[in-house]
Tab-separated table of C-alpha atoms in Angstrom:
chain	number	residue	atom	x	y	z
A	23	UNK	CA	-66.282	16.306	13.093
A	24	UNK	CA	-62.461	16.223	13.406
A	25	UNK	CA	-61.046	18.514	16.068
A	26	UNK	CA	-57.980	20.035	14.351
A	27	UNK	CA	-56.335	21.180	17.568
A	28	UNK	CA	-56.645	17.683	19.032
A	29	UNK	CA	-55.282	16.130	15.838
A	30	UNK	CA	-52.239	18.414	15.897
A	31	UNK	CA	-51.478	17.455	19.480
A	32	UNK	CA	-51.382	13.784	18.484
A	33	UNK	CA	-48.793	14.307	15.747
A	34	UNK	CA	-45.257	13.880	17.089
A	35	UNK	CA	-42.860	16.623	16.013
A	36	UNK	CA	-40.085	15.616	13.622
A	37	UNK	CA	-37.022	14.603	15.639
A	38	UNK	CA	-34.156	16.132	13.654
A	39	UNK	CA	-31.541	14.643	15.963
A	40	UNK	CA	-32.662	11.146	14.990
A	41	UNK	CA	-32.436	11.986	11.305
A	42	UNK	CA	-29.000	13.436	11.850
A	43	UNK	CA	-27.789	10.364	13.714
A	44	UNK	CA	-29.081	8.160	10.927
A	45	UNK	CA	-26.955	10.030	8.431
A	46	UNK	CA	-29.934	11.674	6.711
A	47	UNK	CA	-28.330	15.096	6.484
A	48	UNK	CA	-25.007	13.579	5.487
A	49	UNK	CA	-26.754	11.858	2.617
A	50	UNK	CA	-28.579	15.039	1.598
A	51	UNK	CA	-25.323	17.003	1.685
A	52	UNK	CA	-23.460	14.416	-0.372
A	53	UNK	CA	-21.298	13.315	2.567
A	54	UNK	CA	-20.311	9.714	3.232
A	55	UNK	CA	-18.641	7.649	5.910
A	56	UNK	CA	-16.193	5.982	3.552
A	57	UNK	CA	-12.829	5.115	5.100
A	58	UNK	CA	-9.870	6.654	3.247
A	59	UNK	CA	-6.861	4.335	3.077
A	60	UNK	CA	-3.430	5.395	1.839
A	61	UNK	CA	-1.174	2.717	0.382
A	62	UNK	CA	1.349	2.016	-2.347
A	63	UNK	CA	0.363	2.317	-5.995
A	64	UNK	CA	-0.172	1.740	-8.831
A	65	UNK	CA	-2.980	-0.822	-9.001
A	66	UNK	CA	-0.469	-3.480	-10.085
A	67	UNK	CA	1.097	-3.492	-6.595
A	68	UNK	CA	0.615	-6.108	-3.893
A	69	UNK	CA	-0.526	-3.288	-1.621
A	70	UNK	CA	-3.489	-2.424	-3.819
A	71	UNK	CA	-4.346	-6.120	-4.113
A	72	UNK	CA	-4.195	-6.469	-0.318
A	73	UNK	CA	-6.421	-3.398	0.092
A	74	UNK	CA	-9.183	-5.337	-1.661
A	75	UNK	CA	-9.080	-8.076	0.997
A	76	UNK	CA	-9.280	-6.170	4.286
A	77	UNK	CA	-11.361	-8.437	6.562
A	78	UNK	CA	-14.282	-6.143	7.377
A	79	UNK	CA	-17.372	-4.725	5.693
A	80	UNK	CA	-16.355	-1.059	5.706
A	81	UNK	CA	-16.463	0.761	2.383
A	82	UNK	CA	-13.032	2.133	1.487
A	83	UNK	CA	-11.575	4.802	-0.736
A	84	UNK	CA	-8.082	3.655	-1.719
A	85	UNK	CA	-5.576	6.465	-2.279
A	86	UNK	CA	-2.444	5.320	-4.117
A	87	UNK	CA	1.007	6.870	-3.658
A	88	UNK	CA	4.370	6.526	-5.382
A	89	UNK	CA	6.074	5.220	-2.238
A	90	UNK	CA	5.377	4.405	1.404
A	91	UNK	CA	8.089	6.887	2.354
A	92	UNK	CA	6.039	9.687	0.780
A	93	UNK	CA	3.017	8.734	2.882
A	94	UNK	CA	4.971	8.486	6.127
A	95	UNK	CA	6.791	11.773	5.542
A	96	UNK	CA	3.424	13.521	5.100
A	97	UNK	CA	1.315	11.837	7.780
A	98	UNK	CA	0.243	15.189	9.211
A	99	UNK	CA	-1.764	15.809	6.036
A	100	UNK	CA	-3.679	12.535	6.414
A	101	UNK	CA	-4.833	12.771	10.033
A	102	UNK	CA	-7.870	10.541	10.716
A	103	UNK	CA	-7.273	8.582	7.487
A	104	UNK	CA	-5.708	5.108	7.382
A	105	UNK	CA	-2.412	3.594	6.256
A	106	UNK	CA	-2.068	0.072	4.871
A	107	UNK	CA	1.396	-1.432	4.584
A	108	UNK	CA	3.068	-4.856	4.793
A	109	UNK	CA	5.125	-6.046	7.745
A	110	UNK	CA	7.978	-6.315	5.223
A	111	UNK	CA	7.959	-2.541	4.660
A	112	UNK	CA	11.469	-1.229	4.102
A	113	UNK	CA	12.297	2.389	3.375
A	114	UNK	CA	14.778	3.433	0.709
A	115	UNK	CA	16.802	4.477	3.769
A	116	UNK	CA	18.411	1.232	4.916
A	117	UNK	CA	18.075	2.076	8.614
A	118	UNK	CA	14.287	2.507	8.555
A	119	UNK	CA	11.599	-0.127	8.121
A	120	UNK	CA	8.476	-1.543	9.759
A	121	UNK	CA	10.264	-2.124	13.079
A	122	UNK	CA	11.451	1.483	13.300
A	123	UNK	CA	8.041	2.753	12.196
A	124	UNK	CA	6.367	0.812	15.014
A	125	UNK	CA	8.598	2.365	17.664
A	126	UNK	CA	9.121	5.889	16.365
A	127	UNK	CA	5.515	6.534	15.314
A	128	UNK	CA	3.789	4.913	18.299
A	129	UNK	CA	1.930	8.139	19.116
A	130	UNK	CA	0.906	8.896	15.523
A	131	UNK	CA	-0.360	5.514	14.323
A	132	UNK	CA	-2.818	3.133	15.969
A	133	UNK	CA	-2.827	-0.458	14.733
A	134	UNK	CA	-6.433	-1.258	13.800
A	135	UNK	CA	-6.288	-4.555	11.894
A	136	UNK	CA	-3.685	-7.213	11.111
A	137	UNK	CA	-4.412	-9.844	8.490
A	138	UNK	CA	-2.785	-12.307	6.133
A	139	UNK	CA	-2.702	-12.036	2.348
A	140	UNK	CA	0.048	-13.559	0.172
A	141	UNK	CA	2.179	-11.548	-2.199
A	142	UNK	CA	2.067	-12.199	-5.902
A	143	UNK	CA	4.781	-14.514	-7.215
A	144	UNK	CA	8.047	-12.587	-7.504
A	145	UNK	CA	10.617	-13.048	-10.255
A	146	UNK	CA	14.271	-12.102	-10.316
A	147	UNK	CA	14.910	-11.281	-13.972
A	148	UNK	CA	17.970	-10.464	-16.028
A	149	UNK	CA	18.400	-8.393	-19.176
A	150	UNK	CA	21.009	-9.927	-21.506
A	151	UNK	CA	21.198	-6.687	-23.495
A	152	UNK	CA	21.694	-4.406	-20.518
A	153	UNK	CA	23.332	-1.017	-20.975
A	154	UNK	CA	23.688	-0.391	-17.250
A	155	UNK	CA	25.452	-3.065	-15.227
A	156	UNK	CA	23.196	-2.234	-12.288
A	157	UNK	CA	20.016	-3.434	-10.619
A	158	UNK	CA	16.883	-1.483	-9.806
A	159	UNK	CA	14.468	-2.893	-7.234
A	160	UNK	CA	11.985	-2.057	-4.512
A	161	UNK	CA	13.850	-1.773	-1.164
A	162	UNK	CA	11.868	-4.632	0.420
A	163	UNK	CA	13.422	-7.108	-2.040
A	164	UNK	CA	17.039	-6.128	-1.313
A	165	UNK	CA	17.873	-9.314	0.604
A	166	UNK	CA	16.602	-11.506	-2.230
A	167	UNK	CA	18.809	-9.725	-4.742
A	168	UNK	CA	21.845	-9.642	-2.451
A	169	UNK	CA	21.582	-13.390	-1.861
A	170	UNK	CA	21.724	-13.997	-5.608
A	171	UNK	CA	24.557	-11.516	-6.210
A	172	UNK	CA	26.611	-13.061	-3.418
A	173	UNK	CA	26.203	-16.559	-4.872
A	174	UNK	CA	27.247	-15.292	-8.297
A	175	UNK	CA	30.097	-13.216	-6.821
A	176	UNK	CA	28.734	-10.112	-8.514
A	177	UNK	CA	29.398	-6.640	-7.168
A	178	UNK	CA	27.071	-4.139	-8.828
A	179	UNK	CA	25.266	-0.955	-7.832
A	180	UNK	CA	21.659	-1.187	-6.686
A	181	UNK	CA	19.167	1.590	-7.373
A	182	UNK	CA	15.780	1.817	-5.685
A	183	UNK	CA	12.253	2.606	-6.848
A	184	UNK	CA	9.088	3.273	-4.863
A	185	UNK	CA	7.396	0.038	-5.968
A	186	UNK	CA	8.191	-3.145	-7.879
A	187	UNK	CA	6.019	-1.860	-10.720
A	188	UNK	CA	8.034	1.358	-10.900
A	189	UNK	CA	11.302	-0.599	-10.713
A	190	UNK	CA	10.216	-2.704	-13.678
A	191	UNK	CA	9.323	0.388	-15.713
A	192	UNK	CA	12.810	1.823	-15.104
A	193	UNK	CA	14.416	-1.571	-15.753
A	194	UNK	CA	12.821	-1.680	-19.206
A	195	UNK	CA	13.238	1.992	-20.113
A	196	UNK	CA	16.818	2.384	-18.882
A	197	UNK	CA	18.199	-1.075	-19.729
A	198	UNK	CA	19.219	-2.198	-16.252
A	199	UNK	CA	20.723	-5.661	-15.777
A	200	UNK	CA	18.529	-6.977	-12.930
A	201	UNK	CA	15.233	-6.339	-11.204
A	202	UNK	CA	12.707	-8.204	-9.064
A	203	UNK	CA	9.131	-7.901	-10.261
A	204	UNK	CA	5.700	-9.424	-9.731
A	205	UNK	CA	5.286	-12.197	-12.272
A	206	UNK	CA	1.995	-10.814	-13.564
A	207	UNK	CA	3.803	-7.643	-14.699
A	208	UNK	CA	5.699	-9.609	-17.333
A	209	UNK	CA	4.104	-9.649	-20.755
A	210	UNK	CA	3.998	-12.774	-22.883
A	211	UNK	CA	7.098	-13.097	-25.047
A	212	UNK	CA	9.193	-10.710	-22.940
A	213	UNK	CA	12.935	-10.834	-23.770
A	214	UNK	CA	14.174	-11.278	-20.187
A	215	UNK	CA	15.547	-14.328	-18.396
A	216	UNK	CA	13.685	-15.423	-15.273
A	217	UNK	CA	16.474	-16.442	-12.913
A	218	UNK	CA	14.415	-17.372	-9.874
A	219	UNK	CA	10.843	-17.257	-8.555
A	220	UNK	CA	9.749	-16.541	-4.988
A	221	UNK	CA	6.409	-17.190	-3.261
A	222	UNK	CA	6.440	-15.087	-0.074
A	223	UNK	CA	3.537	-14.902	2.334
A	224	UNK	CA	2.721	-11.589	3.986
A	225	UNK	CA	1.102	-9.976	7.018
A	226	UNK	CA	-0.629	-6.638	6.392
A	227	UNK	CA	-1.121	-3.861	8.923
A	228	UNK	CA	-3.929	-1.309	8.772
A	229	UNK	CA	-3.184	1.763	10.878
A	230	UNK	CA	-5.387	4.654	11.907
A	231	UNK	CA	-3.419	7.873	11.399
A	232	UNK	CA	-3.730	9.958	14.562
A	233	UNK	CA	-1.611	12.935	13.561
C-alpha cells in the first residue's frame, strides 16, 4: 500500500524563482525581452535597412522617427532603449554631428555595437520645371550638393528635411530644383534628370540610451 505522507515528502516543491528566471511569468503576463531601437524613418531610409542587419541574434522592435534630431532631443524619454545611427550623422544644425554627439553625450549613450553596411545608391537629381530655384536635402548630403554647386558656379538656397525620403517628397510636391535621394525611391519614367550617382559605404553605431 502507498504511504501518502512518504510520497508527498518525495515530491519537490515547485521552485517559482526558477520559473521566473526562465521568463515563465513574463510569458504568462504578455511581457517580452525585445530590444527597442530608435532610428530614422520611414522604412525607405538607409537607417531602417541597416536596422535589419545588426550583427546579433537579438529580437528588435524598430521605432521610426522623422529625424535623428528629434530622437536626440528627447533621449530622456527613451532611457534603456537603443539608438541606431550612421557615423555620417549630421544635424540640421551645422555645428552638430556624430563627432559632437560622441563628446557631448558621453554620459547618456553607451556604444554597444559598431558594424558595416553600405548605403543605397544616391542620386543627385534636377527638376527642369522647377518653381523654386532651391535645393532640399538631408543634412548628411550637404557636402555632395555643395561640391556640385561649386563646380557649376551656382549660388542657391538649401533647405533641409529629416530624411532623404522626406526631402524627395518635398522636392516633388513643392517643385524644388535639386535634391539627393536614394535611387530606389525614383519611380520608373520619372521626369527628373539624374546628374550624378554616389555609392558611399557606411559604419553604423548602436547605442544603449542610459538617460
